[in-house]
Tab-separated table of C-alpha atoms in Angstrom:
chain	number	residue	atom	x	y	z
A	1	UNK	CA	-8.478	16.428	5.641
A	2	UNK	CA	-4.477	16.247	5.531
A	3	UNK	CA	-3.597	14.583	9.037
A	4	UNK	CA	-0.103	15.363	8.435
A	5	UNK	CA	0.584	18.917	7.199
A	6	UNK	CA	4.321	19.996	5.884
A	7	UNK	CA	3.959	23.707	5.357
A	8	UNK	CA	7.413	24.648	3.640
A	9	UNK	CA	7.688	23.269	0.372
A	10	UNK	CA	11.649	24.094	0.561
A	11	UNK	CA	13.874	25.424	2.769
A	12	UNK	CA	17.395	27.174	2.604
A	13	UNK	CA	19.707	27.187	5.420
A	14	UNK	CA	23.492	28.337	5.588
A	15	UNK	CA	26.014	24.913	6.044
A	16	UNK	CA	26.578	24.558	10.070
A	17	UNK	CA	23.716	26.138	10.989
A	18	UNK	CA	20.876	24.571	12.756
A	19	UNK	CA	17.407	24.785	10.517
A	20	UNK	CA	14.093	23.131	11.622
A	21	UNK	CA	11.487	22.167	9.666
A	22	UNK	CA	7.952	21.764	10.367
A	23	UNK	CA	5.075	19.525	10.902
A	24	UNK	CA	1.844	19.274	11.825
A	25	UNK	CA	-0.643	16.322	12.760
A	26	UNK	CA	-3.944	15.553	13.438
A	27	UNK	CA	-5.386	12.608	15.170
A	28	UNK	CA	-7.560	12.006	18.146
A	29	UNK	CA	-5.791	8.602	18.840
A	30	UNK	CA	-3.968	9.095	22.626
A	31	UNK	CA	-1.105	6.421	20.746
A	32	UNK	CA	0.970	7.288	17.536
A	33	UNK	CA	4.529	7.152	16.473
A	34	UNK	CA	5.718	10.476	14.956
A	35	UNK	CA	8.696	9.550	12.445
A	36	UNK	CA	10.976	11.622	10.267
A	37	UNK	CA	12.563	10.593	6.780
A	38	UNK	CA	15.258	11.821	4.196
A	39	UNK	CA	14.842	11.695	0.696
A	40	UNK	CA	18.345	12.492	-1.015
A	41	UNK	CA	18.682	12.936	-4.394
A	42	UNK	CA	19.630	9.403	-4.920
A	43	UNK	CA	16.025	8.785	-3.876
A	44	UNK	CA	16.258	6.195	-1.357
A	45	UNK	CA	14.134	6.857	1.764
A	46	UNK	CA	16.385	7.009	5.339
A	47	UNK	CA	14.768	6.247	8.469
A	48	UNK	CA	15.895	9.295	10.697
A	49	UNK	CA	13.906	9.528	14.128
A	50	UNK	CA	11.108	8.485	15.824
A	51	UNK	CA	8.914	10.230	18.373
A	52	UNK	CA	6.172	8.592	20.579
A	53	UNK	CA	2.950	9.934	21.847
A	54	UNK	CA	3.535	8.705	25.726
A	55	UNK	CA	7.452	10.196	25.150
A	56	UNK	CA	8.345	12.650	28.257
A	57	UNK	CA	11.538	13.227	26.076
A	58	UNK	CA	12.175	14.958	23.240
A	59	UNK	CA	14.061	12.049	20.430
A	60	UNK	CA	17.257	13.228	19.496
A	61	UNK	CA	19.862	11.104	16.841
A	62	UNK	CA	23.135	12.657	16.676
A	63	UNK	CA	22.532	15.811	15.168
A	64	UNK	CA	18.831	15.332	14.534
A	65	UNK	CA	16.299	16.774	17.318
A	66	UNK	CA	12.558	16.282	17.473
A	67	UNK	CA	10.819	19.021	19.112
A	68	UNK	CA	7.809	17.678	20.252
A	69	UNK	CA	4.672	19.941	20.898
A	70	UNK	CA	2.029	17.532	22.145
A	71	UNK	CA	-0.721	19.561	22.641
A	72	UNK	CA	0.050	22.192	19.431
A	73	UNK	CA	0.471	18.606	17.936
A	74	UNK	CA	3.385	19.598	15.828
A	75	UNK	CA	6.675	17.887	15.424
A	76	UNK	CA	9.356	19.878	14.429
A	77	UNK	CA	12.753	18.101	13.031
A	78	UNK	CA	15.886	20.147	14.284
A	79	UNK	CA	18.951	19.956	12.427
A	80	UNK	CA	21.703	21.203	14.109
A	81	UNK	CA	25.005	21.994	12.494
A	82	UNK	CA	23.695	21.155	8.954
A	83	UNK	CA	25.916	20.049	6.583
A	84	UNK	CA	26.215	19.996	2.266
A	85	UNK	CA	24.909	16.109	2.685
A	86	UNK	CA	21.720	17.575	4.490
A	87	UNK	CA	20.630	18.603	1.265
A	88	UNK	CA	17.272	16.787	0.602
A	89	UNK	CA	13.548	15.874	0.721
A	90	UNK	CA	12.401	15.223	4.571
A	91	UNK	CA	9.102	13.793	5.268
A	92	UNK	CA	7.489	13.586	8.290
A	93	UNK	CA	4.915	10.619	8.932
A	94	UNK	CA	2.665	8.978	11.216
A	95	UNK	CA	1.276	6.045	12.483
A	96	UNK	CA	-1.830	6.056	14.816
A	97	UNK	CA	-1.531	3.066	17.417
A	98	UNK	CA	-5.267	1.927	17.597
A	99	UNK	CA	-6.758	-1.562	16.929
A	100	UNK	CA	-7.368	-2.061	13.448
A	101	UNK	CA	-5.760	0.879	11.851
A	102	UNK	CA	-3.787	-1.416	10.039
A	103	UNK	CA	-0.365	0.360	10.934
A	104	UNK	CA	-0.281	2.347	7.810
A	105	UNK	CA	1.727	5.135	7.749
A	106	UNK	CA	0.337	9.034	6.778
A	107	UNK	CA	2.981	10.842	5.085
A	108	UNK	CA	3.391	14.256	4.826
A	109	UNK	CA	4.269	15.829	1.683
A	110	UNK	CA	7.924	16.903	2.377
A	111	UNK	CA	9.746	19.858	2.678
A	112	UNK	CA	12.877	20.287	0.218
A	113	UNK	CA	16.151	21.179	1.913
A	114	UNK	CA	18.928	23.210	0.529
A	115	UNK	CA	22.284	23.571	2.402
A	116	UNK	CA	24.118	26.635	1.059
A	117	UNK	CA	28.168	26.415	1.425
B	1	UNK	CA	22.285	-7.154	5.929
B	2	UNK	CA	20.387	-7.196	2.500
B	3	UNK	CA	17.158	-5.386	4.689
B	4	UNK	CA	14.771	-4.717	1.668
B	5	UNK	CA	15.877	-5.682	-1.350
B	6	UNK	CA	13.638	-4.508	-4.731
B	7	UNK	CA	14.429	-5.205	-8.024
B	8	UNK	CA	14.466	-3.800	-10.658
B	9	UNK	CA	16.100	-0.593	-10.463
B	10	UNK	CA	14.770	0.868	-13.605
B	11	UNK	CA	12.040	-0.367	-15.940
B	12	UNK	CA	10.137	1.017	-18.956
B	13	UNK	CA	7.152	-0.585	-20.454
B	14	UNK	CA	4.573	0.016	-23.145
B	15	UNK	CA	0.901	0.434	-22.758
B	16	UNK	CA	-0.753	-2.917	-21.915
B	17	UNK	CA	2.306	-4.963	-20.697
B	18	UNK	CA	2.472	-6.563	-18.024
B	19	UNK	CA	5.208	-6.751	-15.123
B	20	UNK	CA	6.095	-7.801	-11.587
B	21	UNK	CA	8.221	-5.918	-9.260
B	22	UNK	CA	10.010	-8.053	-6.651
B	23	UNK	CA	10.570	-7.293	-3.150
B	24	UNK	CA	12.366	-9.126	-0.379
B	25	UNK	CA	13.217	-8.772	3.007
B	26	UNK	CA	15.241	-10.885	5.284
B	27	UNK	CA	14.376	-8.949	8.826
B	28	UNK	CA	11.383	-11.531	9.657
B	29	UNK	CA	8.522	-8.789	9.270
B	30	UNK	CA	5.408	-9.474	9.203
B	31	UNK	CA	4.185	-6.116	7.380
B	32	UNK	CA	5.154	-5.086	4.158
B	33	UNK	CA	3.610	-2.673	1.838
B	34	UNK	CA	3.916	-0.749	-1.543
B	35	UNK	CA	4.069	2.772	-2.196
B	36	UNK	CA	4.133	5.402	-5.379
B	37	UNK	CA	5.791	8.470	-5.409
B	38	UNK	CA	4.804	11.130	-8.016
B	39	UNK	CA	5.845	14.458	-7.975
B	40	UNK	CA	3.510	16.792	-5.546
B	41	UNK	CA	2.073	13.768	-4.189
B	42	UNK	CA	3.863	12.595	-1.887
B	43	UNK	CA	4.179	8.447	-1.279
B	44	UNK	CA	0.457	6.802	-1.534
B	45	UNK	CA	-0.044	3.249	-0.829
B	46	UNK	CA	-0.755	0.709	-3.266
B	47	UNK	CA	-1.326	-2.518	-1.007
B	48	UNK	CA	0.186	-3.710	1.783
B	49	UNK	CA	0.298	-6.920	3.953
B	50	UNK	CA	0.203	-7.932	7.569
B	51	UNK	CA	1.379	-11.307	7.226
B	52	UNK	CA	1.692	-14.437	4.663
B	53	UNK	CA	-1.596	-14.991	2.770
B	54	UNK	CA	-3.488	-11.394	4.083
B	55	UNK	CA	-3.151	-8.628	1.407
B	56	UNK	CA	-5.067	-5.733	1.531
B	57	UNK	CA	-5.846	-2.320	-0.661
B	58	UNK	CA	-4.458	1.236	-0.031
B	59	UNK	CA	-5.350	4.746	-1.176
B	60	UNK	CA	-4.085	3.520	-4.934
B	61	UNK	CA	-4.982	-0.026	-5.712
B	62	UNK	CA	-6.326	-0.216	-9.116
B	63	UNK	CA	-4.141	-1.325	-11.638
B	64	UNK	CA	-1.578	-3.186	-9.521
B	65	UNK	CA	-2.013	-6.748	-7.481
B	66	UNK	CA	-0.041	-7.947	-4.923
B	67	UNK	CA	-0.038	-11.949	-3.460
B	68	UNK	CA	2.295	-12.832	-0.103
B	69	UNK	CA	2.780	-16.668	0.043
B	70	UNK	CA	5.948	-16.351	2.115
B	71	UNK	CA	7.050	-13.753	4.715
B	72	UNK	CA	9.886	-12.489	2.603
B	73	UNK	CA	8.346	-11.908	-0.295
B	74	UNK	CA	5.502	-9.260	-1.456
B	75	UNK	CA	5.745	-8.967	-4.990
B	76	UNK	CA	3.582	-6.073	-7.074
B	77	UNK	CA	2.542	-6.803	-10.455
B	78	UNK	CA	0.957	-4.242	-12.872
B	79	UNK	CA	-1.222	-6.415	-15.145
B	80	UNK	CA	-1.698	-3.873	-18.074
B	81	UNK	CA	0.509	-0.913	-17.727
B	82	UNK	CA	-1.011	2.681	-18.509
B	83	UNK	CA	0.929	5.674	-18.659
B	84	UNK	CA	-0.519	7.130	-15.718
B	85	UNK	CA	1.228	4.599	-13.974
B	86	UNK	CA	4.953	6.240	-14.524
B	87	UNK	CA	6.323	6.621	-11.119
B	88	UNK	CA	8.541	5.571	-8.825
B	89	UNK	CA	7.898	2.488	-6.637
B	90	UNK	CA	9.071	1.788	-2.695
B	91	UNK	CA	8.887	-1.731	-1.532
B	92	UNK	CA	8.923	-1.271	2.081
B	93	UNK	CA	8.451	-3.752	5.571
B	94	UNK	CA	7.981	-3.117	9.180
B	95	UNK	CA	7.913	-5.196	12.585
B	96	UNK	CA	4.371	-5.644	13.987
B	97	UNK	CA	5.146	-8.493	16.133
B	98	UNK	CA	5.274	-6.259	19.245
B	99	UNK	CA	1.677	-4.662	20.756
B	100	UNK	CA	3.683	-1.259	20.923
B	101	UNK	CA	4.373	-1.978	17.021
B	102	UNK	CA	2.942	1.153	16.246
B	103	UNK	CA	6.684	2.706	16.616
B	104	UNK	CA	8.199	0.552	14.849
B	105	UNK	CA	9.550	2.611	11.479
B	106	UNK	CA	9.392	1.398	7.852
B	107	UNK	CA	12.020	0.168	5.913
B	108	UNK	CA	12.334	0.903	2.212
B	109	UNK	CA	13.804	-0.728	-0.774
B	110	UNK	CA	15.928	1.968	-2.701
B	111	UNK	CA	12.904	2.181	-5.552
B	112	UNK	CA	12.005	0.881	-8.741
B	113	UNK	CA	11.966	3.827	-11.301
B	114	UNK	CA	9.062	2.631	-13.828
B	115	UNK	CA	8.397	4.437	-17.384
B	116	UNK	CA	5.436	3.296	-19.665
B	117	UNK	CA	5.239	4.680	-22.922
């Protein structure tokens, strides 16, 4: 069963507006990290935000926002204000805290972003 | 600061050669790991390492081995290269010295784009 679950394949959203972009998890661990990554068409992977299970507070990084839904266990990425260099593969991931889970990371299987001018 | 640092960029092989890709990282962290990333797939692990001299499988070991005799260094080799192995490879290293480790986020190499013919 997919433990993280990206359910837009691609996305469209006008330049300076604010999109969000979905995901989903699944784990009965009480401790995970909830992370977001870019993918640009250069193909490196960027390390955008991070989003604990015990976190009272939604992250936010500039103009990236998690909103974090603990018991719908989603975690949304906001982009506010997006811009042309928005325009990429995002990935959500996670990493369950539990002894002996060997801190691998579950990826999702992205969401492709298109910033229209 | 070099971070991760994967060479090559680009590679192309024919069937049955053999190859090591090298990654590096000068942050001190004790876990490193290697990923493939086909289209539709998303990134699945290949091996990965919690420290010098303790390797372990992921999802997508066969085909590949991996040694770590030093911290820095977590090199991949394909020992007989099959088409089904064209893909694009991420190096990438994390902290796990801390017990809350579990937040701490990956850090990539920009990829190793890897043909065989």
């Amino acid at each position: 069963a997919q433990k993280i679950t990206q359910t837009q394949p691609g996305m469209f959203v006008q330049e300076k507006e604010a999109v969000t972009l979905d995901c989903t998890y699944d784990t009965s661990d009480p401790s995970y990290g909830l992370f977001w990554y870019k993918q640009p068409s250069s193909g490196e992977m960027i390390f955008l935000i991070y989003q604990g299970s015990y976190d009272q507070q939604n992250a936010t990084e500039g103009r990236y926002s998690l909103n974090f839904q603990k018991a719908r266990k989603s975690a949304n990425l906001v982009i506010s204000a997006s811009q042309l260099g928005d325009s990429a593969m995002y990935f959500c991931a996670m990493r369950e805290g539990g002894a002996g889970n060997n801190r691998k990371l579950i990826w999702g299987l992205g969401t492709s972003l298109a910033v229209n001018p | 600061n070099a971070g991760v640092t994967q060479t090559p960029k680009f590679q192309v092989l024919k069937t049955g050669q053999s190859m090591t890709l090298q990654c590096a990282q000068d942050m001190n962290h004790e876990y490193m790991s290697w990923y493939r990333q086909d289209p539709g797939m998303g990134l699945r692990l290949i091996h990965y390492s919690v420290g010098a001299g303790i390797t372990d499988q992921g999802e997508v070991p066969n085909g590949y081995n991996v040694s770590r005799s030093t911290t820095e260094d977590f090199p991949l080799r394909l020992l007989s290269a099959a088409p089904s192995q064209t893909s694009v490879y991420f190096c990438a290293s994390s902290n796990l010295r801390d017990r809350s480790s579990y937040n701490s986020p990956l850090h990539f190499g920009n990829g190793t784009r890897l043909t065989v013919t």
